[in-house]
Amino acid sequence: MKASHAFAVELPDWCRTLADELPDRLPDATDRMRLAIDLSRRNVSAGTGGPFGAVVSSIADGRLIAIGVNRVEPETCSSAHAEIVALSLAQATLSTWNLADAAGAPMELATSCEPCAMCLGAIPWSGVQRVVCGATKRDAEITGFDEGERPGDWIGVLNRRGIDVQTEILQADAAEVLAEYRRTGARIYNP
Amino acid sequence: MKASHAFAVELPDWCRTLADELPDRLPDATDRMRLAIDLSRRNVSAGTGGPFGAVVSSIADGRLIAIGVNRVEPETCSSAHAEIVALSLAQATLSTWNLADAAGAPMELATSCEPCAMCLGAIPWSGVQRVVCGATKRDAEITGFDEGERPGDWIGVLNRRGIDVQTEILQADAAEVLAEYRRTGARIYNP
């Protein structure tokens, strides 16, 4: 058989430029959510993926470990959601598959939108110990995105694994990016 | 901030050699499961990841599109489960994030073990239209692996999205790889 032996997911160039300009730390959790939402907005305006952004950081001091944006269409990879991208880049940066074991742990994942069923399943495997969400599942779904079948008590699922969850942080700002995406008629890649 | 801009997941060298030796098609679905189980076994004996393998193929004629093995530890990437690796490589091979749109669709994912919560969530996004499983969630869990919180009716979740599911295909063979992994005292990377 002929087969690909590797796949890669890369951040777009503007993310690299942005990362270079970012401070090493964002000690205020709201600023980290603001960054996640900014990533979601810029990803749309640059045409480099869907309207989703995420940030991995150290909870104790806000040290920024990785940023991620949705790369499903540009990388032709259906699992390249912002959360998976940010978590994988954080793990690559820190050379561990388990962020709970990394220097600077415990770690936080801030995501511009509540995780879909896949990303929810990925969170416990990643080793993050806090998840902070902007827009809600409903905000995503009225935009036309499919969040999949999450357990009804998805927050409890994470809490029972020692993962703290905060929802609707800067929700209106995050939802506005999704609403704007819909207004401009951008294609919903996974309706 | 300093950050990684890309992550990559590669198959180990023995997979490349094996792929070169494989035929273009395996028309019998049982042979495709046998291959998935063989991948899980070889991945352990080669020391290149956890005891899980997966195969993406065309349902109509058994054309092999991609093979995958668990690469969590070697690639320090907690989402590099065999299913995600095989699906991502299939999408890379066919240059589409949606395998339902690819030449040769509908596509099948054969996996040596029932999908965990993350991989279950990933399956509808991938565009495959059939999932064939070897070992069960219970086989994985008695080995020490954590499958996460899947919806109780996980098969119905996929069926309602038009995805056919077959379980316990060559289950004893698939479970034996997991049991052997446990007997040899191999480390459970995500207990």
PDB file of C-alpha atoms in Angstrom, chain A residues 96-180:
ATOM      1  CA  THR A  96       5.821  15.444  27.901  1.00  0.00           C
ATOM      2  CA  TRP A  97       2.486  13.881  26.983  1.00  0.00           C
ATOM      3  CA  ASN A  98       1.260  14.645  30.505  1.00  0.00           C
ATOM      4  CA  LEU A  99       1.145  18.335  31.404  1.00  0.00           C
ATOM      5  CA  ALA A 100       0.425  17.428  35.038  1.00  0.00           C
ATOM      6  CA  ASP A 101       4.057  16.239  35.226  1.00  0.00           C
ATOM      7  CA  ALA A 102       5.559  19.305  33.515  1.00  0.00           C
ATOM      8  CA  ALA A 103       7.608  22.029  35.176  1.00  0.00           C
ATOM      9  CA  GLY A 104       5.160  24.824  35.985  1.00  0.00           C
ATOM     10  CA  ALA A 105       2.192  22.470  36.525  1.00  0.00           C
ATOM     11  CA  PRO A 106      -0.701  22.665  37.234  1.00  0.00           C
ATOM     12  CA  MET A 107      -1.661  23.935  33.791  1.00  0.00           C
ATOM     13  CA  GLU A 108      -4.764  25.673  32.431  1.00  0.00           C
ATOM     14  CA  LEU A 109      -6.456  25.397  29.057  1.00  0.00           C
ATOM     15  CA  ALA A 110      -8.364  28.556  28.141  1.00  0.00           C
ATOM     16  CA  THR A 111     -10.604  28.046  25.123  1.00  0.00           C
ATOM     17  CA  SER A 112     -12.707  30.608  23.285  1.00  0.00           C
ATOM     18  CA  CYS A 113     -15.592  28.104  23.176  1.00  0.00           C
ATOM     19  CA  GLU A 114     -16.672  25.130  25.299  1.00  0.00           C
ATOM     20  CA  PRO A 115     -15.018  21.913  24.092  1.00  0.00           C
ATOM     21  CA  CYS A 116     -16.778  19.565  21.673  1.00  0.00           C
ATOM     22  CA  ALA A 117     -17.143  15.870  22.522  1.00  0.00           C
ATOM     23  CA  MET A 118     -13.695  15.039  21.081  1.00  0.00           C
ATOM     24  CA  CYS A 119     -11.865  17.851  22.905  1.00  0.00           C
ATOM     25  CA  LEU A 120     -13.752  17.047  26.121  1.00  0.00           C
ATOM     26  CA  GLY A 121     -12.461  13.477  25.829  1.00  0.00           C
ATOM     27  CA  ALA A 122      -8.942  14.760  25.129  1.00  0.00           C
ATOM     28  CA  ILE A 123      -8.728  17.053  28.160  1.00  0.00           C
ATOM     29  CA  PRO A 124      -8.243  14.366  30.847  1.00  0.00           C
ATOM     30  CA  TRP A 125      -5.516  12.701  28.739  1.00  0.00           C
ATOM     31  CA  SER A 126      -3.618  15.990  28.398  1.00  0.00           C
ATOM     32  CA  GLY A 127      -2.883  16.560  32.078  1.00  0.00           C
ATOM     33  CA  VAL A 128      -4.328  20.091  32.348  1.00  0.00           C
ATOM     34  CA  GLN A 129      -5.963  20.771  35.679  1.00  0.00           C
ATOM     35  CA  ARG A 130      -8.185  23.728  34.833  1.00  0.00           C
ATOM     36  CA  VAL A 131     -10.373  24.494  31.808  1.00  0.00           C
ATOM     37  CA  VAL A 132     -11.693  28.008  31.231  1.00  0.00           C
ATOM     38  CA  CYS A 133     -14.319  28.526  28.507  1.00  0.00           C
ATOM     39  CA  GLY A 134     -15.679  31.618  26.749  1.00  0.00           C
ATOM     40  CA  ALA A 135     -18.602  30.958  24.402  1.00  0.00           C
ATOM     41  CA  THR A 136     -21.066  28.174  25.223  1.00  0.00           C
ATOM     42  CA  LYS A 137     -22.070  25.039  23.355  1.00  0.00           C
ATOM     43  CA  ARG A 138     -25.293  26.886  22.489  1.00  0.00           C
ATOM     44  CA  ASP A 139     -23.320  29.821  21.025  1.00  0.00           C
ATOM     45  CA  ALA A 140     -21.407  27.344  18.830  1.00  0.00           C
ATOM     46  CA  GLU A 141     -24.532  25.488  17.786  1.00  0.00           C
ATOM     47  CA  ILE A 142     -26.551  28.563  16.826  1.00  0.00           C
ATOM     48  CA  THR A 143     -23.586  29.516  14.647  1.00  0.00           C
ATOM     49  CA  GLY A 144     -24.010  26.147  12.944  1.00  0.00           C
ATOM     50  CA  PHE A 145     -21.144  24.166  14.499  1.00  0.00           C
ATOM     51  CA  ASP A 146     -21.750  20.685  15.834  1.00  0.00           C
ATOM     52  CA  GLU A 147     -20.407  20.011  19.330  1.00  0.00           C
ATOM     53  CA  GLY A 148     -21.127  16.284  19.290  1.00  0.00           C
ATOM     54  CA  GLU A 149     -22.644  14.238  22.096  1.00  0.00           C
ATOM     55  CA  ARG A 150     -21.061  15.378  25.321  1.00  0.00           C
ATOM     56  CA  PRO A 151     -22.189  13.784  28.582  1.00  0.00           C
ATOM     57  CA  GLY A 152     -24.948  15.992  30.069  1.00  0.00           C
ATOM     58  CA  ASP A 153     -22.863  16.643  33.173  1.00  0.00           C
ATOM     59  CA  TRP A 154     -19.642  17.317  31.278  1.00  0.00           C
ATOM     60  CA  ILE A 155     -18.371  19.684  33.972  1.00  0.00           C
ATOM     61  CA  GLY A 156     -18.886  16.949  36.591  1.00  0.00           C
ATOM     62  CA  VAL A 157     -16.997  14.505  34.352  1.00  0.00           C
ATOM     63  CA  LEU A 158     -13.957  16.796  34.478  1.00  0.00           C
ATOM     64  CA  ASN A 159     -14.404  17.775  38.141  1.00  0.00           C
ATOM     65  CA  ARG A 160     -14.418  14.109  39.187  1.00  0.00           C
ATOM     66  CA  ARG A 161     -10.994  13.819  37.535  1.00  0.00           C
ATOM     67  CA  GLY A 162      -9.656  16.755  39.514  1.00  0.00           C
ATOM     68  CA  ILE A 163     -10.058  19.268  36.680  1.00  0.00           C
ATOM     69  CA  ASP A 164     -11.579  22.620  37.616  1.00  0.00           C
ATOM     70  CA  VAL A 165     -13.945  24.149  35.031  1.00  0.00           C
ATOM     71  CA  GLN A 166     -14.996  27.778  34.587  1.00  0.00           C
ATOM     72  CA  THR A 167     -17.541  28.678  31.923  1.00  0.00           C
ATOM     73  CA  GLU A 168     -18.840  31.855  30.278  1.00  0.00           C
ATOM     74  CA  ILE A 169     -15.709  33.922  30.922  1.00  0.00           C
ATOM     75  CA  LEU A 170     -15.988  36.943  28.572  1.00  0.00           C
ATOM     76  CA  GLN A 171     -18.796  34.896  26.969  1.00  0.00           C
ATOM     77  CA  ALA A 172     -20.336  37.863  25.117  1.00  0.00           C
ATOM     78  CA  ASP A 173     -17.005  38.734  23.457  1.00  0.00           C
ATOM     79  CA  ALA A 174     -16.365  35.123  22.507  1.00  0.00           C
ATOM     80  CA  ALA A 175     -19.898  34.620  21.173  1.00  0.00           C
ATOM     81  CA  GLU A 176     -19.608  37.822  19.129  1.00  0.00           C
ATOM     82  CA  VAL A 177     -16.740  36.279  17.120  1.00  0.00           C
ATOM     83  CA  LEU A 178     -18.961  33.295  16.310  1.00  0.00           C
ATOM     84  CA  ALA A 179     -21.922  35.544  15.426  1.00  0.00           C
ATOM     85  CA  GLU A 180     -19.728  37.688  13.172  1.00  0.00           C
TER      86      GLU A 180
END
